[in-house]
PDB file of C-alpha atoms in Angstrom:
ATOM      1  CA  GLY A 296      10.578   8.698  -1.872  1.00  0.00           C
ATOM      2  CA  ALA A 297       8.431   5.072  -1.848  1.00  0.00           C
ATOM      3  CA  VAL A 298       6.497   4.646   1.711  1.00  0.00           C
ATOM      4  CA  VAL A 299       5.200   1.414   2.456  1.00  0.00           C
ATOM      5  CA  SER A 300       3.743   1.904   6.343  1.00  0.00           C
ATOM      6  CA  GLN A 301       2.916  -1.535   8.173  1.00  0.00           C
ATOM      7  CA  HIS A 302       1.149  -2.398  11.652  1.00  0.00           C
ATOM      8  CA  PRO A 303       1.510  -2.933  14.070  1.00  0.00           C
ATOM      9  CA  SER A 304       4.987  -2.381  15.050  1.00  0.00           C
ATOM     10  CA  TRP A 305       4.365  -5.208  17.660  1.00  0.00           C
ATOM     11  CA  VAL A 306       1.551  -7.152  18.863  1.00  0.00           C
ATOM     12  CA  ILE A 307       1.502 -10.150  21.837  1.00  0.00           C
ATOM     13  CA  CYS A 308      -0.957 -12.502  22.010  1.00  0.00           C
ATOM     14  CA  LYS A 309      -2.719 -15.496  22.768  1.00  0.00           C
ATOM     15  CA  SER A 310      -2.654 -18.687  21.686  1.00  0.00           C
ATOM     16  CA  GLY A 311      -5.286 -19.593  19.743  1.00  0.00           C
ATOM     17  CA  THR A 312      -6.369 -16.439  18.217  1.00  0.00           C
ATOM     18  CA  SER A 313      -5.854 -14.423  15.296  1.00  0.00           C
ATOM     19  CA  VAL A 314      -3.824 -11.379  13.895  1.00  0.00           C
ATOM     20  CA  LYS A 315      -4.031  -8.743  11.203  1.00  0.00           C
ATOM     21  CA  ILE A 316      -0.610  -7.429  10.305  1.00  0.00           C
ATOM     22  CA  GLU A 317      -0.842  -4.685   7.052  1.00  0.00           C
ATOM     23  CA  CYS A 318       0.590  -3.101   5.256  1.00  0.00           C
ATOM     24  CA  ARG A 319       0.225  -0.144   3.124  1.00  0.00           C
ATOM     25  CA  SER A 320       1.447   1.658   0.563  1.00  0.00           C
ATOM     26  CA  LEU A 321       1.497   5.323   0.617  1.00  0.00           C
ATOM     27  CA  ASP A 322       2.490   7.131  -2.553  1.00  0.00           C
ATOM     28  CA  PHE A 323       2.309   4.734  -4.612  1.00  0.00           C
ATOM     29  CA  GLN A 324       0.286   2.173  -5.891  1.00  0.00           C
ATOM     30  CA  ALA A 325       1.647  -1.293  -5.102  1.00  0.00           C
ATOM     31  CA  THR A 326       0.394  -3.775  -6.891  1.00  0.00           C
ATOM     32  CA  THR A 327       2.170  -6.131  -5.536  1.00  0.00           C
ATOM     33  CA  MET A 328       3.504  -6.818  -2.278  1.00  0.00           C
ATOM     34  CA  PHE A 329       6.430  -9.735  -0.952  1.00  0.00           C
ATOM     35  CA  TRP A 330       5.873 -11.020   3.074  1.00  0.00           C
ATOM     36  CA  TYR A 331       8.786 -11.828   4.450  1.00  0.00           C
ATOM     37  CA  ARG A 332       9.507 -13.569   7.940  1.00  0.00           C
ATOM     38  CA  GLN A 333      12.638 -13.189  10.177  1.00  0.00           C
ATOM     39  CA  PHE A 334      13.620 -15.394  13.017  1.00  0.00           C
ATOM     40  CA  PRO A 335      15.817 -14.035  15.199  1.00  0.00           C
ATOM     41  CA  LYS A 336      19.368 -13.570  14.270  1.00  0.00           C
ATOM     42  CA  GLN A 337      18.636 -14.819  10.974  1.00  0.00           C
ATOM     43  CA  SER A 338      17.456 -13.681   7.032  1.00  0.00           C
ATOM     44  CA  LEU A 339      14.509 -12.709   5.833  1.00  0.00           C
ATOM     45  CA  MET A 340      12.792 -15.806   3.918  1.00  0.00           C
ATOM     46  CA  LEU A 341      10.352 -14.857   1.607  1.00  0.00           C
ATOM     47  CA  MET A 342       6.211 -16.391   3.331  1.00  0.00           C
ATOM     48  CA  ALA A 343       4.203 -15.361   0.083  1.00  0.00           C
ATOM     49  CA  THR A 344       3.906 -12.885  -2.905  1.00  0.00           C
ATOM     50  CA  SER A 345       0.781 -11.205  -3.200  1.00  0.00           C
ATOM     51  CA  ASN A 346      -0.913  -9.312  -5.937  1.00  0.00           C
ATOM     52  CA  GLU A 347      -3.806  -7.062  -6.274  1.00  0.00           C
ATOM     53  CA  GLY A 348      -7.084  -8.715  -7.594  1.00  0.00           C
ATOM     54  CA  SER A 349      -5.745 -13.014  -7.085  1.00  0.00           C
ATOM     55  CA  LYS A 350      -4.935 -15.093  -5.006  1.00  0.00           C
ATOM     56  CA  ALA A 351      -1.515 -15.274  -3.484  1.00  0.00           C
ATOM     57  CA  THR A 352       1.280 -17.008  -4.103  1.00  0.00           C
ATOM     58  CA  TYR A 353       2.880 -19.189  -1.136  1.00  0.00           C
ATOM     59  CA  GLU A 354       6.188 -20.576  -0.306  1.00  0.00           C
ATOM     60  CA  GLN A 355       7.140 -23.899  -0.287  1.00  0.00           C
ATOM     61  CA  GLY A 356       6.103 -24.856   3.304  1.00  0.00           C
ATOM     62  CA  VAL A 357       4.053 -22.113   4.217  1.00  0.00           C
ATOM     63  CA  GLU A 358       0.702 -23.019   4.956  1.00  0.00           C
ATOM     64  CA  LYS A 359      -1.647 -20.742   3.283  1.00  0.00           C
ATOM     65  CA  ASP A 360      -4.503 -21.521   5.933  1.00  0.00           C
ATOM     66  CA  LYS A 361      -2.668 -20.162   8.253  1.00  0.00           C
ATOM     67  CA  PHE A 362      -1.687 -17.262   7.054  1.00  0.00           C
ATOM     68  CA  LEU A 363      -4.223 -16.069   5.572  1.00  0.00           C
ATOM     69  CA  ILE A 364      -3.064 -12.571   2.907  1.00  0.00           C
ATOM     70  CA  ASN A 365      -5.447 -10.746   0.626  1.00  0.00           C
ATOM     71  CA  HIS A 366      -4.445  -8.149  -1.280  1.00  0.00           C
ATOM     72  CA  ALA A 367      -8.036  -5.872  -1.857  1.00  0.00           C
ATOM     73  CA  SER A 368      -6.655  -2.984  -3.457  1.00  0.00           C
ATOM     74  CA  LEU A 369      -3.546  -1.531  -5.452  1.00  0.00           C
ATOM     75  CA  THR A 370      -2.773   0.108  -1.476  1.00  0.00           C
ATOM     76  CA  LEU A 371      -3.451  -2.704   1.104  1.00  0.00           C
ATOM     77  CA  SER A 372      -2.272  -5.711   1.819  1.00  0.00           C
ATOM     78  CA  THR A 373      -2.632  -7.698   4.718  1.00  0.00           C
ATOM     79  CA  LEU A 374      -1.624 -10.604   6.235  1.00  0.00           C
ATOM     80  CA  THR A 375      -3.553 -12.755   8.949  1.00  0.00           C
ATOM     81  CA  VAL A 376      -1.845 -15.260  11.369  1.00  0.00           C
ATOM     82  CA  THR A 377      -4.563 -17.465  11.900  1.00  0.00           C
ATOM     83  CA  SER A 378      -4.871 -19.474  15.407  1.00  0.00           C
ATOM     84  CA  ALA A 379      -1.573 -18.393  16.188  1.00  0.00           C
ATOM     85  CA  HIS A 380       0.663 -20.660  18.282  1.00  0.00           C
ATOM     86  CA  PRO A 381       3.965 -19.510  19.691  1.00  0.00           C
ATOM     87  CA  GLU A 382       6.264 -21.322  17.046  1.00  0.00           C
ATOM     88  CA  ASP A 383       4.458 -18.573  15.070  1.00  0.00           C
ATOM     89  CA  SER A 384       6.868 -16.035  16.767  1.00  0.00           C
ATOM     90  CA  SER A 385       8.368 -14.249  14.858  1.00  0.00           C
ATOM     91  CA  PHE A 386       9.196 -10.787  13.118  1.00  0.00           C
ATOM     92  CA  TYR A 387       7.226 -10.588   9.759  1.00  0.00           C
ATOM     93  CA  ILE A 388       7.590  -7.510   7.117  1.00  0.00           C
ATOM     94  CA  CYS A 389       6.020  -6.557   3.785  1.00  0.00           C
ATOM     95  CA  SER A 390       8.385  -5.337   0.702  1.00  0.00           C
ATOM     96  CA  ALA A 391       6.936  -3.709  -2.261  1.00  0.00           C
ATOM     97  CA  PRO A 392       8.100  -3.112  -5.894  1.00  0.00           C
ATOM     98  CA  ASP A 393       8.399   0.382  -6.570  1.00  0.00           C
ATOM     99  CA  ARG A 394      10.583   2.469  -9.579  1.00  0.00           C
ATOM    100  CA  GLY A 395      13.631   2.948  -7.583  1.00  0.00           C
ATOM    101  CA  GLY A 396      13.531  -1.222  -6.927  1.00  0.00           C
ATOM    102  CA  TYR A 397      11.721  -2.713  -3.269  1.00  0.00           C
ATOM    103  CA  THR A 398      10.289  -0.669  -0.195  1.00  0.00           C
ATOM    104  CA  PHE A 399      10.138  -2.167   2.806  1.00  0.00           C
ATOM    105  CA  GLY A 400       7.912  -2.012   5.412  1.00  0.00           C
ATOM    106  CA  SER A 401       8.793  -0.890   9.313  1.00  0.00           C
ATOM    107  CA  GLY A 402       8.612  -5.135  10.434  1.00  0.00           C
ATOM    108  CA  THR A 403       6.000  -7.049  12.742  1.00  0.00           C
ATOM    109  CA  ARG A 404       7.532  -8.066  15.825  1.00  0.00           C
ATOM    110  CA  LEU A 405       4.154 -10.708  16.956  1.00  0.00           C
ATOM    111  CA  THR A 406       4.631 -12.976  20.271  1.00  0.00           C
ATOM    112  CA  VAL A 407       2.579 -15.513  20.769  1.00  0.00           C
ATOM    113  CA  VAL A 408       2.185 -16.501  24.575  1.00  0.00           C
TER     114      VAL A 408
ATOM    115  CA  ALA B  40      17.498 -21.028  -8.777  1.00  0.00           C
ATOM    116  CA  GLN B  41      19.552 -17.480  -7.452  1.00  0.00           C
ATOM    117  CA  SER B  42      21.585 -17.933  -3.989  1.00  0.00           C
ATOM    118  CA  VAL B  43      22.984 -15.306  -2.231  1.00  0.00           C
ATOM    119  CA  THR B  44      25.950 -16.000  -0.199  1.00  0.00           C
ATOM    120  CA  GLN B  45      27.606 -13.515   2.605  1.00  0.00           C
ATOM    121  CA  PRO B  46      30.827 -15.146   4.109  1.00  0.00           C
ATOM    122  CA  ASP B  47      30.769 -13.591   7.185  1.00  0.00           C
ATOM    123  CA  ILE B  48      28.601 -13.427   9.755  1.00  0.00           C
ATOM    124  CA  HIS B  49      30.072 -10.955  12.410  1.00  0.00           C
ATOM    125  CA  ILE B  50      32.481  -8.630  11.384  1.00  0.00           C
ATOM    126  CA  THR B  51      34.132  -6.126  14.210  1.00  0.00           C
ATOM    127  CA  VAL B  52      35.549  -2.718  12.985  1.00  0.00           C
ATOM    128  CA  SER B  53      37.286  -0.234  14.550  1.00  0.00           C
ATOM    129  CA  GLU B  54      35.699   3.633  14.186  1.00  0.00           C
ATOM    130  CA  GLY B  55      37.415   4.822  11.126  1.00  0.00           C
ATOM    131  CA  ALA B  56      39.032   2.074   9.922  1.00  0.00           C
ATOM    132  CA  SER B  57      37.629   1.141   6.773  1.00  0.00           C
ATOM    133  CA  LEU B  58      34.904  -1.597   5.492  1.00  0.00           C
ATOM    134  CA  GLU B  59      34.620  -4.166   3.564  1.00  0.00           C
ATOM    135  CA  LEU B  60      31.126  -6.622   3.491  1.00  0.00           C
ATOM    136  CA  ARG B  61      31.256  -9.478   1.184  1.00  0.00           C
ATOM    137  CA  CYS B  62      28.404 -10.733  -1.120  1.00  0.00           C
ATOM    138  CA  ASN B  63      28.637 -13.547  -3.636  1.00  0.00           C
ATOM    139  CA  TYR B  64      25.785 -14.229  -5.392  1.00  0.00           C
ATOM    140  CA  SER B  65      24.432 -17.524  -8.034  1.00  0.00           C
ATOM    141  CA  TYR B  66      22.440 -16.077 -10.730  1.00  0.00           C
ATOM    142  CA  GLY B  67      21.844 -16.830 -14.826  1.00  0.00           C
ATOM    143  CA  ALA B  68      21.384 -14.054 -16.035  1.00  0.00           C
ATOM    144  CA  THR B  69      22.292  -9.877 -14.819  1.00  0.00           C
ATOM    145  CA  PRO B  70      21.287 -10.133 -11.729  1.00  0.00           C
ATOM    146  CA  TYR B  71      19.435  -6.975  -9.468  1.00  0.00           C
ATOM    147  CA  LEU B  72      21.493  -7.241  -6.999  1.00  0.00           C
ATOM    148  CA  PHE B  73      21.693  -4.546  -3.272  1.00  0.00           C
ATOM    149  CA  TRP B  74      22.149  -3.835  -0.368  1.00  0.00           C
ATOM    150  CA  TYR B  75      20.453  -3.560   2.877  1.00  0.00           C
ATOM    151  CA  VAL B  76      20.868  -2.282   6.524  1.00  0.00           C
ATOM    152  CA  GLN B  77      19.000  -3.056   9.146  1.00  0.00           C
ATOM    153  CA  SER B  78      19.019  -1.607  12.860  1.00  0.00           C
ATOM    154  CA  PRO B  79      17.501  -4.384  15.230  1.00  0.00           C
ATOM    155  CA  GLY B  80      13.280  -4.605  15.673  1.00  0.00           C
ATOM    156  CA  GLN B  81      13.494  -2.374  12.426  1.00  0.00           C
ATOM    157  CA  GLY B  82      12.617  -2.658   8.650  1.00  0.00           C
ATOM    158  CA  LEU B  83      14.799  -2.414   5.603  1.00  0.00           C
ATOM    159  CA  GLN B  84      16.874   0.568   4.628  1.00  0.00           C
ATOM    160  CA  LEU B  85      17.993   0.702   1.095  1.00  0.00           C
ATOM    161  CA  LEU B  86      21.848   1.199   1.066  1.00  0.00           C
ATOM    162  CA  LEU B  87      22.543   0.949  -2.871  1.00  0.00           C
ATOM    163  CA  LYS B  88      21.236  -1.536  -5.776  1.00  0.00           C
ATOM    164  CA  TYR B  89      22.929  -2.069  -9.010  1.00  0.00           C
ATOM    165  CA  PHE B  90      20.494  -2.757 -12.192  1.00  0.00           C
ATOM    166  CA  SER B  91      22.720  -1.918 -14.957  1.00  0.00           C
ATOM    167  CA  GLY B  92      25.534   0.710 -16.420  1.00  0.00           C
ATOM    168  CA  ASP B  93      28.780   1.547 -14.218  1.00  0.00           C
ATOM    169  CA  THR B  94      29.380  -0.890 -11.791  1.00  0.00           C
ATOM    170  CA  LEU B  95      30.398   0.956  -8.899  1.00  0.00           C
ATOM    171  CA  VAL B  96      27.613   2.053  -7.353  1.00  0.00           C
ATOM    172  CA  GLN B  97      27.547   4.487  -4.896  1.00  0.00           C
ATOM    173  CA  GLY B  98      24.683   4.447  -2.174  1.00  0.00           C
ATOM    174  CA  ILE B  99      23.885   6.475   1.006  1.00  0.00           C
ATOM    175  CA  LYS B 100      25.600   7.640   4.386  1.00  0.00           C
ATOM    176  CA  GLY B 101      28.967   7.524   2.488  1.00  0.00           C
ATOM    177  CA  PHE B 102      28.724   3.451   0.917  1.00  0.00           C
ATOM    178  CA  GLU B 103      29.783   1.846  -1.913  1.00  0.00           C
ATOM    179  CA  ALA B 104      29.667  -1.360  -4.290  1.00  0.00           C
ATOM    180  CA  GLU B 105      31.244  -3.050  -6.928  1.00  0.00           C
ATOM    181  CA  PHE B 106      29.822  -5.017  -9.423  1.00  0.00           C
ATOM    182  CA  LYS B 107      32.371  -7.701 -10.155  1.00  0.00           C
ATOM    183  CA  ARG B 108      30.903 -10.041 -13.451  1.00  0.00           C
ATOM    184  CA  SER B 109      33.493 -12.299 -13.125  1.00  0.00           C
ATOM    185  CA  GLN B 110      33.764 -13.140  -9.544  1.00  0.00           C
ATOM    186  CA  SER B 111      30.313 -12.935  -9.234  1.00  0.00           C
ATOM    187  CA  SER B 112      30.216 -10.499  -6.381  1.00  0.00           C
ATOM    188  CA  PHE B 113      28.681  -7.121  -5.136  1.00  0.00           C
ATOM    189  CA  ASN B 114      30.992  -6.653  -2.299  1.00  0.00           C
ATOM    190  CA  LEU B 115      29.830  -3.189  -0.256  1.00  0.00           C
ATOM    191  CA  ARG B 116      32.923  -0.827   0.897  1.00  0.00           C
ATOM    192  CA  LYS B 117      32.991   1.876   3.248  1.00  0.00           C
ATOM    193  CA  PRO B 118      36.590   4.070   3.838  1.00  0.00           C
ATOM    194  CA  SER B 119      35.730   5.159   7.863  1.00  0.00           C
ATOM    195  CA  VAL B 120      32.630   3.901   9.749  1.00  0.00           C
ATOM    196  CA  HIS B 121      31.102   5.436  11.686  1.00  0.00           C
ATOM    197  CA  TRP B 122      29.646   3.615  15.559  1.00  0.00           C
ATOM    198  CA  SER B 123      25.866   4.900  13.579  1.00  0.00           C
ATOM    199  CA  ASP B 124      26.648   1.983  10.670  1.00  0.00           C
ATOM    200  CA  ALA B 125      26.820  -0.895  13.678  1.00  0.00           C
ATOM    201  CA  ALA B 126      23.823  -2.911  12.155  1.00  0.00           C
ATOM    202  CA  GLU B 127      22.733  -5.740  10.511  1.00  0.00           C
ATOM    203  CA  TYR B 128      23.460  -5.605   6.534  1.00  0.00           C
ATOM    204  CA  PHE B 129      21.183  -7.876   4.194  1.00  0.00           C
ATOM    205  CA  CYS B 130      22.277  -8.395   0.520  1.00  0.00           C
ATOM    206  CA  ALA B 131      19.916  -9.368  -2.263  1.00  0.00           C
ATOM    207  CA  VAL B 132      19.761 -10.359  -5.676  1.00  0.00           C
ATOM    208  CA  GLY B 133      16.487  -9.536  -7.496  1.00  0.00           C
ATOM    209  CA  ASN B 134      14.807 -11.629 -10.602  1.00  0.00           C
ATOM    210  CA  GLY B 135      15.357  -9.740 -13.965  1.00  0.00           C
ATOM    211  CA  ALA B 136      13.082 -11.963 -15.311  1.00  0.00           C
ATOM    212  CA  GLY B 137       9.928  -9.140 -13.565  1.00  0.00           C
ATOM    213  CA  SER B 138       8.856 -10.610 -10.847  1.00  0.00           C
ATOM    214  CA  TYR B 139      10.587  -8.993  -8.737  1.00  0.00           C
ATOM    215  CA  GLN B 140      11.332 -11.170  -6.090  1.00  0.00           C
ATOM    216  CA  LEU B 141      14.287 -11.259  -3.994  1.00  0.00           C
ATOM    217  CA  THR B 142      16.466 -13.297  -2.100  1.00  0.00           C
ATOM    218  CA  PHE B 143      18.551 -12.173   0.515  1.00  0.00           C
ATOM    219  CA  GLY B 144      21.620 -13.581   1.878  1.00  0.00           C
ATOM    220  CA  LYS B 145      21.383 -14.539   5.418  1.00  0.00           C
ATOM    221  CA  GLY B 146      23.098 -11.255   6.614  1.00  0.00           C
ATOM    222  CA  THR B 147      26.847  -9.535   8.341  1.00  0.00           C
ATOM    223  CA  LYS B 148      26.392  -7.934  11.231  1.00  0.00           C
ATOM    224  CA  LEU B 149      28.771  -4.926  11.895  1.00  0.00           C
ATOM    225  CA  SER B 150      29.984  -4.188  14.898  1.00  0.00           C
ATOM    226  CA  VAL B 151      32.162  -0.628  16.021  1.00  0.00           C
ATOM    227  CA  ILE B 152      34.878  -0.248  18.169  1.00  0.00           C
ATOM    228  CA  PRO B 153      35.256   3.520  19.809  1.00  0.00           C
TER     229      PRO B 153
END
């Protein structure tokens, strides 16, 4: 079946630094990638939708200058958390639509210290 | 706007007992409905989905769900729960207009007593 590979699985970074999260579709072309954020014991909240070759669409309240999304190819989408702060600590998950519905990455646990 | 309600935050069942997790949705047209399971620190695994056709949907790991349009519900069931089923379960509704956006419920945590 369709697989979305997400890296890294976890990352710890210092406050003020930037972190890049990658999601790759391994056996299908992902023209669209959804980026979600999940706080502990809460549901997934859609942050933004990226489309290959065009600008990402951000949900209300999500800072586009802080969460940079790039979808340069049909198999790779990246989320960069810029100037990270402790409040950005969260679980980030990507998801791509496929013929069966949606395939999710395994998630990235970001901890900003 | 579409929305999903999972009324039960936490459910505890004994191993071998039956299970039903509730999900109610709000959507203007025919919804695309999903159930996902998430183990701690992991991504989401699709259990089953409903797009159209037979309203009783069979999924993996012995789960099934029934779409009831009149009740705007898509409840997840399993006749006999195993300890390995302990996890967080999310119901989600998709935008049937083609934009593929998923809206998730807040999840139901399932605990299983041996």
